[in-house]
């Protein structure tokens, strides 16, 4: 089995709405790909990710993660998933290390292994000097780096990232993308949701542009950029294939 994610005809409507937030959406993501899940505000990205990570149940359709159907295997699946939300999920009064120890033990990582992963991760993120400093003294970029580490201490096979570099300086962005690239090279599949199309174009091996809960464009990044006989930017492709009604 070579797919990390298989989505088959998925639909979901929120209560008291008369439209489908996700409408009969099918998508396959191969193992070890970096998928950019892109779309304008309100397109359905968060709704789709919430179903993929087991937070919401679809009205219709099926999802398989690493070959396991989600509704019947959600606990097993959550052990192999890493979710890095856009909001910081960190305790401000604890140090960076204490936060990571907390999240690592929540995932049940063995103490010795956890210590090694925390030390290595903090070093890769360029934050060794700050490991014993409280999170509330950190800049936005530093918090975002620790937030990312917190979501991957259990070495998930598949990571969902929601705007991992939004609002951070160029240095932090660079460190974060390098870190994610090294995880991907080690075999991790990544689903990356962002409005930063320039970053998505260079980082993602595959792109799915969604709007109105449906896939508008999907394919290998290098293939979808070639359109009407010329190479376009991802931004051009995005604008051509999405509405600006929100
Ligand atoms: N809890 C909810 N109740 C009702 N409607 C909702 C709810 N959450 C989202 N929606 C609607 O579902 C649609 C998809 O929203 P969703 O948050 O998934 O979009 P998104 O692509 O993640 O947008 P953004 O880029 O702004 O985060 C939108 O029309 C939104 O208004």
PDB file of N, CA, C and O in Angstrom, residues 42-119:
ATOM      1  N   UNK A  42     -12.559  30.211   3.774  1.00  0.00           N
ATOM      2  CA  UNK A  42     -13.870  29.573   3.687  1.00  0.00           C
ATOM      3  C   UNK A  42     -13.965  28.466   2.656  1.00  0.00           C
ATOM      4  O   UNK A  42     -15.042  27.918   2.414  1.00  0.00           O
ATOM      5  N   UNK A  43     -12.841  28.088   2.042  1.00  0.00           N
ATOM      6  CA  UNK A  43     -12.863  27.064   0.984  1.00  0.00           C
ATOM      7  C   UNK A  43     -13.203  25.671   1.526  1.00  0.00           C
ATOM      8  O   UNK A  43     -13.766  24.838   0.811  1.00  0.00           O
ATOM      9  N   UNK A  44     -12.836  25.416   2.783  1.00  0.00           N
ATOM     10  CA  UNK A  44     -13.106  24.095   3.369  1.00  0.00           C
ATOM     11  C   UNK A  44     -11.861  23.369   3.868  1.00  0.00           C
ATOM     12  O   UNK A  44     -11.941  22.210   4.275  1.00  0.00           O
ATOM     13  N   UNK A  45     -10.719  24.046   3.877  1.00  0.00           N
ATOM     14  CA  UNK A  45      -9.455  23.393   4.274  1.00  0.00           C
ATOM     15  C   UNK A  45      -9.509  22.882   5.724  1.00  0.00           C
ATOM     16  O   UNK A  45      -9.186  21.733   5.986  1.00  0.00           O
ATOM     17  N   UNK A  46      -9.929  23.766   6.631  1.00  0.00           N
ATOM     18  CA  UNK A  46      -9.962  23.377   8.053  1.00  0.00           C
ATOM     19  C   UNK A  46     -10.968  22.244   8.266  1.00  0.00           C
ATOM     20  O   UNK A  46     -10.700  21.303   9.026  1.00  0.00           O
ATOM     21  N   UNK A  47     -12.100  22.359   7.588  1.00  0.00           N
ATOM     22  CA  UNK A  47     -13.126  21.312   7.714  1.00  0.00           C
ATOM     23  C   UNK A  47     -12.572  19.969   7.244  1.00  0.00           C
ATOM     24  O   UNK A  47     -12.750  18.940   7.908  1.00  0.00           O
ATOM     25  N   UNK A  48     -11.863  19.990   6.124  1.00  0.00           N
ATOM     26  CA  UNK A  48     -11.302  18.746   5.598  1.00  0.00           C
ATOM     27  C   UNK A  48     -10.263  18.178   6.575  1.00  0.00           C
ATOM     28  O   UNK A  48     -10.295  16.981   6.913  1.00  0.00           O
ATOM     29  N   UNK A  49      -9.366  19.042   7.067  1.00  0.00           N
ATOM     30  CA  UNK A  49      -8.324  18.557   7.986  1.00  0.00           C
ATOM     31  C   UNK A  49      -8.964  18.041   9.279  1.00  0.00           C
ATOM     32  O   UNK A  49      -8.517  17.036   9.832  1.00  0.00           O
ATOM     33  N   UNK A  50     -10.036  18.683   9.721  1.00  0.00           N
ATOM     34  CA  UNK A  50     -10.660  18.211  10.967  1.00  0.00           C
ATOM     35  C   UNK A  50     -11.253  16.809  10.787  1.00  0.00           C
ATOM     36  O   UNK A  50     -11.266  16.011  11.728  1.00  0.00           O
ATOM     37  N   UNK A  51     -11.696  16.486   9.590  1.00  0.00           N
ATOM     38  CA  UNK A  51     -12.190  15.115   9.358  1.00  0.00           C
ATOM     39  C   UNK A  51     -11.026  14.136   9.227  1.00  0.00           C
ATOM     40  O   UNK A  51     -11.088  13.008   9.718  1.00  0.00           O
ATOM     41  N   UNK A  52      -9.944  14.595   8.580  1.00  0.00           N
ATOM     42  CA  UNK A  52      -8.779  13.710   8.405  1.00  0.00           C
ATOM     43  C   UNK A  52      -8.131  13.364   9.741  1.00  0.00           C
ATOM     44  O   UNK A  52      -7.529  12.301   9.904  1.00  0.00           O
ATOM     45  N   UNK A  53      -8.232  14.270  10.704  1.00  0.00           N
ATOM     46  CA  UNK A  53      -7.598  14.031  12.000  1.00  0.00           C
ATOM     47  C   UNK A  53      -8.586  13.502  13.039  1.00  0.00           C
ATOM     48  O   UNK A  53      -8.257  13.386  14.210  1.00  0.00           O
ATOM     49  N   UNK A  54      -9.810  13.216  12.590  1.00  0.00           N
ATOM     50  CA  UNK A  54     -10.775  12.562  13.468  1.00  0.00           C
ATOM     51  C   UNK A  54     -11.551  13.496  14.382  1.00  0.00           C
ATOM     52  O   UNK A  54     -12.262  13.047  15.276  1.00  0.00           O
ATOM     53  N   UNK A  55     -11.437  14.806  14.166  1.00  0.00           N
ATOM     54  CA  UNK A  55     -12.173  15.750  15.030  1.00  0.00           C
ATOM     55  C   UNK A  55     -13.641  15.860  14.631  1.00  0.00           C
ATOM     56  O   UNK A  55     -14.483  16.209  15.449  1.00  0.00           O
ATOM     57  N   UNK A  56     -13.917  15.612  13.353  1.00  0.00           N
ATOM     58  CA  UNK A  56     -15.310  15.649  12.881  1.00  0.00           C
ATOM     59  C   UNK A  56     -15.559  14.416  12.029  1.00  0.00           C
ATOM     60  O   UNK A  56     -14.645  13.936  11.359  1.00  0.00           O
ATOM     61  N   UNK A  57     -16.805  13.965  12.070  1.00  0.00           N
ATOM     62  CA  UNK A  57     -17.202  12.830  11.227  1.00  0.00           C
ATOM     63  C   UNK A  57     -17.860  13.336   9.952  1.00  0.00           C
ATOM     64  O   UNK A  57     -18.709  14.227  10.025  1.00  0.00           O
ATOM     65  N   UNK A  58     -17.510  12.752   8.819  1.00  0.00           N
ATOM     66  CA  UNK A  58     -18.184  13.160   7.579  1.00  0.00           C
ATOM     67  C   UNK A  58     -19.651  12.715   7.570  1.00  0.00           C
ATOM     68  O   UNK A  58     -20.004  11.757   8.244  1.00  0.00           O
ATOM     69  N   UNK A  59     -20.487  13.421   6.808  1.00  0.00           N
ATOM     70  CA  UNK A  59     -21.867  12.961   6.594  1.00  0.00           C
ATOM     71  C   UNK A  59     -21.851  11.769   5.652  1.00  0.00           C
ATOM     72  O   UNK A  59     -22.680  10.875   5.725  1.00  0.00           O
ATOM     73  N   UNK A  60     -20.876  11.802   4.727  1.00  0.00           N
ATOM     74  CA  UNK A  60     -20.838  10.793   3.667  1.00  0.00           C
ATOM     75  C   UNK A  60     -19.383  10.603   3.242  1.00  0.00           C
ATOM     76  O   UNK A  60     -18.573  11.520   3.357  1.00  0.00           O
ATOM     77  N   UNK A  61     -19.067   9.412   2.770  1.00  0.00           N
ATOM     78  CA  UNK A  61     -17.726   9.156   2.247  1.00  0.00           C
ATOM     79  C   UNK A  61     -16.816   8.501   3.271  1.00  0.00           C
ATOM     80  O   UNK A  61     -17.191   8.315   4.433  1.00  0.00           O
ATOM     81  N   UNK A  62     -15.622   8.146   2.792  1.00  0.00           N
ATOM     82  CA  UNK A  62     -14.687   7.406   3.653  1.00  0.00           C
ATOM     83  C   UNK A  62     -13.294   7.999   3.565  1.00  0.00           C
ATOM     84  O   UNK A  62     -12.897   8.545   2.533  1.00  0.00           O
ATOM     85  N   UNK A  63     -12.549   7.844   4.675  1.00  0.00           N
ATOM     86  CA  UNK A  63     -11.149   8.269   4.703  1.00  0.00           C
ATOM     87  C   UNK A  63     -10.311   7.086   5.181  1.00  0.00           C
ATOM     88  O   UNK A  63     -10.659   6.434   6.170  1.00  0.00           O
ATOM     89  N   UNK A  64      -9.216   6.844   4.487  1.00  0.00           N
ATOM     90  CA  UNK A  64      -8.245   5.840   4.939  1.00  0.00           C
ATOM     91  C   UNK A  64      -6.927   6.553   5.208  1.00  0.00           C
ATOM     92  O   UNK A  64      -6.436   7.306   4.354  1.00  0.00           O
ATOM     93  N   UNK A  65      -6.354   6.325   6.387  1.00  0.00           N
ATOM     94  CA  UNK A  65      -5.039   6.868   6.712  1.00  0.00           C
ATOM     95  C   UNK A  65      -4.106   5.679   6.887  1.00  0.00           C
ATOM     96  O   UNK A  65      -4.380   4.803   7.726  1.00  0.00           O
ATOM     97  N   UNK A  66      -3.035   5.646   6.121  1.00  0.00           N
ATOM     98  CA  UNK A  66      -2.106   4.509   6.160  1.00  0.00           C
ATOM     99  C   UNK A  66      -2.879   3.190   6.064  1.00  0.00           C
ATOM    100  O   UNK A  66      -2.588   2.227   6.771  1.00  0.00           O
ATOM    101  N   UNK A  67      -3.904   3.189   5.224  1.00  0.00           N
ATOM    102  CA  UNK A  67      -4.676   1.967   4.978  1.00  0.00           C
ATOM    103  C   UNK A  67      -5.768   1.686   5.999  1.00  0.00           C
ATOM    104  O   UNK A  67      -6.544   0.747   5.829  1.00  0.00           O
ATOM    105  N   UNK A  68      -5.859   2.492   7.055  1.00  0.00           N
ATOM    106  CA  UNK A  68      -6.873   2.241   8.092  1.00  0.00           C
ATOM    107  C   UNK A  68      -8.050   3.186   7.909  1.00  0.00           C
ATOM    108  O   UNK A  68      -7.863   4.411   7.769  1.00  0.00           O
ATOM    109  N   UNK A  69      -9.246   2.631   7.921  1.00  0.00           N
ATOM    110  CA  UNK A  69     -10.439   3.454   7.764  1.00  0.00           C
ATOM    111  C   UNK A  69     -10.651   4.257   9.062  1.00  0.00           C
ATOM    112  O   UNK A  69     -10.619   3.704  10.164  1.00  0.00           O
ATOM    113  N   UNK A  70     -10.839   5.576   8.945  1.00  0.00           N
ATOM    114  CA  UNK A  70     -10.743   6.428  10.147  1.00  0.00           C
ATOM    115  C   UNK A  70     -11.820   6.156  11.197  1.00  0.00           C
ATOM    116  O   UNK A  70     -11.502   6.098  12.383  1.00  0.00           O
ATOM    117  N   UNK A  71     -13.073   6.010  10.787  1.00  0.00           N
ATOM    118  CA  UNK A  71     -14.113   5.942  11.826  1.00  0.00           C
ATOM    119  C   UNK A  71     -13.947   4.707  12.714  1.00  0.00           C
ATOM    120  O   UNK A  71     -14.271   4.740  13.899  1.00  0.00           O
ATOM    121  N   UNK A  72     -13.384   3.635  12.173  1.00  0.00           N
ATOM    122  CA  UNK A  72     -13.242   2.406  12.969  1.00  0.00           C
ATOM    123  C   UNK A  72     -11.898   2.310  13.685  1.00  0.00           C
ATOM    124  O   UNK A  72     -11.715   1.461  14.554  1.00  0.00           O
ATOM    125  N   UNK A  73     -10.942   3.186  13.333  1.00  0.00           N
ATOM    126  CA  UNK A  73      -9.578   3.020  13.871  1.00  0.00           C
ATOM    127  C   UNK A  73      -8.984   4.316  14.390  1.00  0.00           C
ATOM    128  O   UNK A  73      -7.773   4.493  14.375  1.00  0.00           O
ATOM    129  N   UNK A  74      -9.841   5.229  14.868  1.00  0.00           N
ATOM    130  CA  UNK A  74      -9.343   6.575  15.117  1.00  0.00           C
ATOM    131  C   UNK A  74      -8.229   6.626  16.171  1.00  0.00           C
ATOM    132  O   UNK A  74      -7.274   7.395  16.049  1.00  0.00           O
ATOM    133  N   UNK A  75      -8.310   5.771  17.208  1.00  0.00           N
ATOM    134  CA  UNK A  75      -7.281   5.831  18.264  1.00  0.00           C
ATOM    135  C   UNK A  75      -5.931   5.387  17.731  1.00  0.00           C
ATOM    136  O   UNK A  75      -4.900   5.998  18.021  1.00  0.00           O
ATOM    137  N   UNK A  76      -5.952   4.342  16.935  1.00  0.00           N
ATOM    138  CA  UNK A  76      -4.713   3.849  16.329  1.00  0.00           C
ATOM    139  C   UNK A  76      -4.127   4.910  15.379  1.00  0.00           C
ATOM    140  O   UNK A  76      -2.926   5.161  15.360  1.00  0.00           O
ATOM    141  N   UNK A  77      -5.025   5.526  14.612  1.00  0.00           N
ATOM    142  CA  UNK A  77      -4.587   6.529  13.632  1.00  0.00           C
ATOM    143  C   UNK A  77      -3.997   7.756  14.329  1.00  0.00           C
ATOM    144  O   UNK A  77      -2.975   8.289  13.907  1.00  0.00           O
ATOM    145  N   UNK A  78      -4.630   8.178  15.424  1.00  0.00           N
ATOM    146  CA  UNK A  78      -4.126   9.385  16.098  1.00  0.00           C
ATOM    147  C   UNK A  78      -2.702   9.210  16.615  1.00  0.00           C
ATOM    148  O   UNK A  78      -1.977  10.174  16.775  1.00  0.00           O
ATOM    149  N   UNK A  79      -2.287   7.942  16.852  1.00  0.00           N
ATOM    150  CA  UNK A  79      -0.904   7.705  17.303  1.00  0.00           C
ATOM    151  C   UNK A  79       0.111   7.944  16.193  1.00  0.00           C
ATOM    152  O   UNK A  79       1.266   8.241  16.462  1.00  0.00           O
ATOM    153  N   UNK A  80      -0.308   7.798  14.940  1.00  0.00           N
ATOM    154  CA  UNK A  80       0.649   7.977  13.839  1.00  0.00           C
ATOM    155  C   UNK A  80       0.514   9.331  13.145  1.00  0.00           C
ATOM    156  O   UNK A  80       1.187   9.618  12.178  1.00  0.00           O
ATOM    157  N   UNK A  81      -0.393  10.163  13.697  1.00  0.00           N
ATOM    158  CA  UNK A  81      -0.602  11.501  13.141  1.00  0.00           C
ATOM    159  C   UNK A  81       0.085  12.552  13.994  1.00  0.00           C
ATOM    160  O   UNK A  81       0.108  12.439  15.210  1.00  0.00           O
ATOM    161  N   UNK A  82       0.581  13.593  13.357  1.00  0.00           N
ATOM    162  CA  UNK A  82       1.037  14.771  14.080  1.00  0.00           C
ATOM    163  C   UNK A  82       0.217  15.944  13.592  1.00  0.00           C
ATOM    164  O   UNK A  82       0.030  16.111  12.387  1.00  0.00           O
ATOM    165  N   UNK A  83      -0.308  16.737  14.515  1.00  0.00           N
ATOM    166  CA  UNK A  83      -1.106  17.885  14.118  1.00  0.00           C
ATOM    167  C   UNK A  83      -0.465  19.137  14.721  1.00  0.00           C
ATOM    168  O   UNK A  83      -0.257  19.210  15.925  1.00  0.00           O
ATOM    169  N   UNK A  84      -0.125  20.075  13.845  1.00  0.00           N
ATOM    170  CA  UNK A  84       0.488  21.321  14.325  1.00  0.00           C
ATOM    171  C   UNK A  84      -0.464  22.461  13.982  1.00  0.00           C
ATOM    172  O   UNK A  84      -0.540  22.896  12.837  1.00  0.00           O
ATOM    173  N   UNK A  85      -1.229  22.912  14.986  1.00  0.00           N
ATOM    174  CA  UNK A  85      -2.219  23.949  14.710  1.00  0.00           C
ATOM    175  C   UNK A  85      -1.570  25.316  14.552  1.00  0.00           C
ATOM    176  O   UNK A  85      -0.428  25.525  14.959  1.00  0.00           O
ATOM    177  N   UNK A  86      -2.340  26.237  13.979  1.00  0.00           N
ATOM    178  CA  UNK A  86      -1.824  27.590  13.806  1.00  0.00           C
ATOM    179  C   UNK A  86      -1.715  28.314  15.152  1.00  0.00           C
ATOM    180  O   UNK A  86      -0.756  29.038  15.397  1.00  0.00           O
ATOM    181  N   UNK A  87      -2.680  28.073  16.026  1.00  0.00           N
ATOM    182  CA  UNK A  87      -2.621  28.702  17.350  1.00  0.00           C
ATOM    183  C   UNK A  87      -1.576  27.967  18.171  1.00  0.00           C
ATOM    184  O   UNK A  87      -1.449  26.749  18.079  1.00  0.00           O
ATOM    185  N   UNK A  88      -0.859  28.703  19.012  1.00  0.00           N
ATOM    186  CA  UNK A  88       0.137  28.046  19.855  1.00  0.00           C
ATOM    187  C   UNK A  88      -0.569  27.203  20.904  1.00  0.00           C
ATOM    188  O   UNK A  88      -1.464  27.676  21.591  1.00  0.00           O
ATOM    189  N   UNK A  89      -0.132  25.944  21.007  1.00  0.00           N
ATOM    190  CA  UNK A  89      -0.711  25.064  22.020  1.00  0.00           C
ATOM    191  C   UNK A  89       0.308  24.892  23.146  1.00  0.00           C
ATOM    192  O   UNK A  89       0.573  23.779  23.583  1.00  0.00           O
ATOM    193  N   UNK A  90       0.908  25.999  23.583  1.00  0.00           N
ATOM    194  CA  UNK A  90       2.004  25.896  24.564  1.00  0.00           C
ATOM    195  C   UNK A  90       1.604  26.553  25.879  1.00  0.00           C
ATOM    196  O   UNK A  90       0.774  27.461  25.894  1.00  0.00           O
ATOM    197  N   UNK A  91       2.236  26.100  26.968  1.00  0.00           N
ATOM    198  CA  UNK A  91       1.991  26.696  28.280  1.00  0.00           C
ATOM    199  C   UNK A  91       2.975  27.846  28.485  1.00  0.00           C
ATOM    200  O   UNK A  91       4.186  27.617  28.587  1.00  0.00           O
ATOM    201  N   UNK A  92       2.478  29.090  28.564  1.00  0.00           N
ATOM    202  CA  UNK A  92       3.383  30.247  28.597  1.00  0.00           C
ATOM    203  C   UNK A  92       4.314  30.275  29.802  1.00  0.00           C
ATOM    204  O   UNK A  92       5.439  30.760  29.708  1.00  0.00           O
ATOM    205  N   UNK A  93       3.887  29.731  30.925  1.00  0.00           N
ATOM    206  CA  UNK A  93       4.704  29.841  32.141  1.00  0.00           C
ATOM    207  C   UNK A  93       5.722  28.706  32.267  1.00  0.00           C
ATOM    208  O   UNK A  93       6.578  28.714  33.157  1.00  0.00           O
ATOM    209  N   UNK A  94       5.628  27.726  31.398  1.00  0.00           N
ATOM    210  CA  UNK A  94       6.625  26.643  31.415  1.00  0.00           C
ATOM    211  C   UNK A  94       7.749  26.981  30.439  1.00  0.00           C
ATOM    212  O   UNK A  94       7.558  27.736  29.488  1.00  0.00           O
ATOM    213  N   UNK A  95       8.932  26.394  30.666  1.00  0.00           N
ATOM    214  CA  UNK A  95      10.043  26.605  29.735  1.00  0.00           C
ATOM    215  C   UNK A  95       9.792  25.795  28.456  1.00  0.00           C
ATOM    216  O   UNK A  95       8.898  24.932  28.415  1.00  0.00           O
ATOM    217  N   UNK A  96      10.630  26.066  27.443  1.00  0.00           N
ATOM    218  CA  UNK A  96      10.492  25.331  26.179  1.00  0.00           C
ATOM    219  C   UNK A  96      10.628  23.829  26.444  1.00  0.00           C
ATOM    220  O   UNK A  96       9.811  23.014  25.986  1.00  0.00           O
ATOM    221  N   UNK A  97      11.655  23.480  27.221  1.00  0.00           N
ATOM    222  CA  UNK A  97      11.911  22.063  27.506  1.00  0.00           C
ATOM    223  C   UNK A  97      10.752  21.425  28.272  1.00  0.00           C
ATOM    224  O   UNK A  97      10.319  20.320  27.955  1.00  0.00           O
ATOM    225  N   UNK A  98      10.247  22.147  29.271  1.00  0.00           N
ATOM    226  CA  UNK A  98       9.131  21.599  30.074  1.00  0.00           C
ATOM    227  C   UNK A  98       7.904  21.381  29.207  1.00  0.00           C
ATOM    228  O   UNK A  98       7.202  20.374  29.343  1.00  0.00           O
ATOM    229  N   UNK A  99       7.631  22.320  28.293  1.00  0.00           N
ATOM    230  CA  UNK A  99       6.503  22.146  27.375  1.00  0.00           C
ATOM    231  C   UNK A  99       6.675  20.879  26.557  1.00  0.00           C
ATOM    232  O   UNK A  99       5.759  20.072  26.410  1.00  0.00           O
ATOM    233  N   UNK A 100       7.893  20.702  26.010  1.00  0.00           N
ATOM    234  CA  UNK A 100       8.131  19.549  25.137  1.00  0.00           C
ATOM    235  C   UNK A 100       8.075  18.241  25.933  1.00  0.00           C
ATOM    236  O   UNK A 100       7.561  17.232  25.445  1.00  0.00           O
ATOM    237  N   UNK A 101       8.570  18.284  27.188  1.00  0.00           N
ATOM    238  CA  UNK A 101       8.477  17.078  28.028  1.00  0.00           C
ATOM    239  C   UNK A 101       7.009  16.721  28.258  1.00  0.00           C
ATOM    240  O   UNK A 101       6.617  15.554  28.185  1.00  0.00           O
ATOM    241  N   UNK A 102       6.190  17.754  28.476  1.00  0.00           N
ATOM    242  CA  UNK A 102       4.766  17.528  28.715  1.00  0.00           C
ATOM    243  C   UNK A 102       4.108  16.888  27.486  1.00  0.00           C
ATOM    244  O   UNK A 102       3.444  15.849  27.591  1.00  0.00           O
ATOM    245  N   UNK A 103       4.332  17.489  26.311  1.00  0.00           N
ATOM    246  CA  UNK A 103       3.656  16.973  25.112  1.00  0.00           C
ATOM    247  C   UNK A 103       4.194  15.596  24.719  1.00  0.00           C
ATOM    248  O   UNK A 103       3.437  14.718  24.323  1.00  0.00           O
ATOM    249  N   UNK A 104       5.516  15.404  24.871  1.00  0.00           N
ATOM    250  CA  UNK A 104       6.102  14.102  24.539  1.00  0.00           C
ATOM    251  C   UNK A 104       5.551  12.996  25.423  1.00  0.00           C
ATOM    252  O   UNK A 104       5.228  11.902  24.956  1.00  0.00           O
ATOM    253  N   UNK A 105       5.404  13.276  26.744  1.00  0.00           N
ATOM    254  CA  UNK A 105       4.892  12.212  27.610  1.00  0.00           C
ATOM    255  C   UNK A 105       3.413  11.980  27.376  1.00  0.00           C
ATOM    256  O   UNK A 105       2.915  10.853  27.536  1.00  0.00           O
ATOM    257  N   UNK A 106       2.704  13.047  26.922  1.00  0.00           N
ATOM    258  CA  UNK A 106       1.293  12.851  26.583  1.00  0.00           C
ATOM    259  C   UNK A 106       1.143  11.821  25.453  1.00  0.00           C
ATOM    260  O   UNK A 106       0.190  11.059  25.412  1.00  0.00           O
ATOM    261  N   UNK A 107       2.121  11.846  24.540  1.00  0.00           N
ATOM    262  CA  UNK A 107       2.100  10.867  23.435  1.00  0.00           C
ATOM    263  C   UNK A 107       2.679   9.524  23.860  1.00  0.00           C
ATOM    264  O   UNK A 107       2.794   8.609  23.043  1.00  0.00           O
ATOM    265  N   UNK A 108       3.135   9.425  25.115  1.00  0.00           N
ATOM    266  CA  UNK A 108       3.655   8.153  25.613  1.00  0.00           C
ATOM    267  C   UNK A 108       5.058   7.810  25.126  1.00  0.00           C
ATOM    268  O   UNK A 108       5.440   6.640  25.100  1.00  0.00           O
ATOM    269  N   UNK A 109       5.852   8.834  24.768  1.00  0.00           N
ATOM    270  CA  UNK A 109       7.225   8.554  24.315  1.00  0.00           C
ATOM    271  C   UNK A 109       8.083   8.209  25.529  1.00  0.00           C
ATOM    272  O   UNK A 109       8.016   8.894  26.563  1.00  0.00           O
ATOM    273  N   UNK A 110       8.889   7.159  25.421  1.00  0.00           N
ATOM    274  CA  UNK A 110       9.779   6.717  26.489  1.00  0.00           C
ATOM    275  C   UNK A 110      10.681   7.881  26.950  1.00  0.00           C
ATOM    276  O   UNK A 110      11.182   8.643  26.117  1.00  0.00           O
ATOM    277  N   UNK A 111      10.905   7.986  28.275  1.00  0.00           N
ATOM    278  CA  UNK A 111      11.609   9.162  28.841  1.00  0.00           C
ATOM    279  C   UNK A 111      12.968   9.433  28.210  1.00  0.00           C
ATOM    280  O   UNK A 111      13.302  10.557  27.881  1.00  0.00           O
ATOM    281  N   UNK A 112      13.767   8.340  28.098  1.00  0.00           N
ATOM    282  CA  UNK A 112      15.126   8.519  27.559  1.00  0.00           C
ATOM    283  C   UNK A 112      15.090   8.970  26.098  1.00  0.00           C
ATOM    284  O   UNK A 112      15.820   9.864  25.687  1.00  0.00           O
ATOM    285  N   UNK A 113      14.234   8.306  25.331  1.00  0.00           N
ATOM    286  CA  UNK A 113      14.101   8.648  23.904  1.00  0.00           C
ATOM    287  C   UNK A 113      13.605  10.087  23.772  1.00  0.00           C
ATOM    288  O   UNK A 113      14.101  10.860  22.955  1.00  0.00           O
ATOM    289  N   UNK A 114      12.652  10.427  24.635  1.00  0.00           N
ATOM    290  CA  UNK A 114      12.077  11.772  24.591  1.00  0.00           C
ATOM    291  C   UNK A 114      13.144  12.827  24.859  1.00  0.00           C
ATOM    292  O   UNK A 114      13.231  13.837  24.149  1.00  0.00           O
ATOM    293  N   UNK A 115      13.978  12.577  25.862  1.00  0.00           N
ATOM    294  CA  UNK A 115      15.027  13.553  26.206  1.00  0.00           C
ATOM    295  C   UNK A 115      15.936  13.801  24.989  1.00  0.00           C
ATOM    296  O   UNK A 115      16.256  14.937  24.651  1.00  0.00           O
ATOM    297  N   UNK A 116      16.315  12.681  24.328  1.00  0.00           N
ATOM    298  CA  UNK A 116      17.185  12.790  23.154  1.00  0.00           C
ATOM    299  C   UNK A 116      16.483  13.587  22.034  1.00  0.00           C
ATOM    300  O   UNK A 116      17.070  14.484  21.434  1.00  0.00           O
ATOM    301  N   UNK A 117      15.216  13.249  21.788  1.00  0.00           N
ATOM    302  CA  UNK A 117      14.481  13.944  20.708  1.00  0.00           C
ATOM    303  C   UNK A 117      14.327  15.429  21.022  1.00  0.00           C
ATOM    304  O   UNK A 117      14.418  16.270  20.126  1.00  0.00           O
ATOM    305  N   UNK A 118      14.075  15.746  22.294  1.00  0.00           N
ATOM    306  CA  UNK A 118      13.906  17.161  22.663  1.00  0.00           C
ATOM    307  C   UNK A 118      15.221  17.906  22.444  1.00  0.00           C
ATOM    308  O   UNK A 118      15.252  18.969  21.819  1.00  0.00           O
ATOM    309  N   UNK A 119      16.329  17.331  22.943  1.00  0.00           N
ATOM    310  CA  UNK A 119      17.628  18.015  22.798  1.00  0.00           C
ATOM    311  C   UNK A 119      17.976  18.203  21.318  1.00  0.00           C
ATOM    312  O   UNK A 119      18.385  19.283  20.907  1.00  0.00           O
TER     313      UNK A 119
END
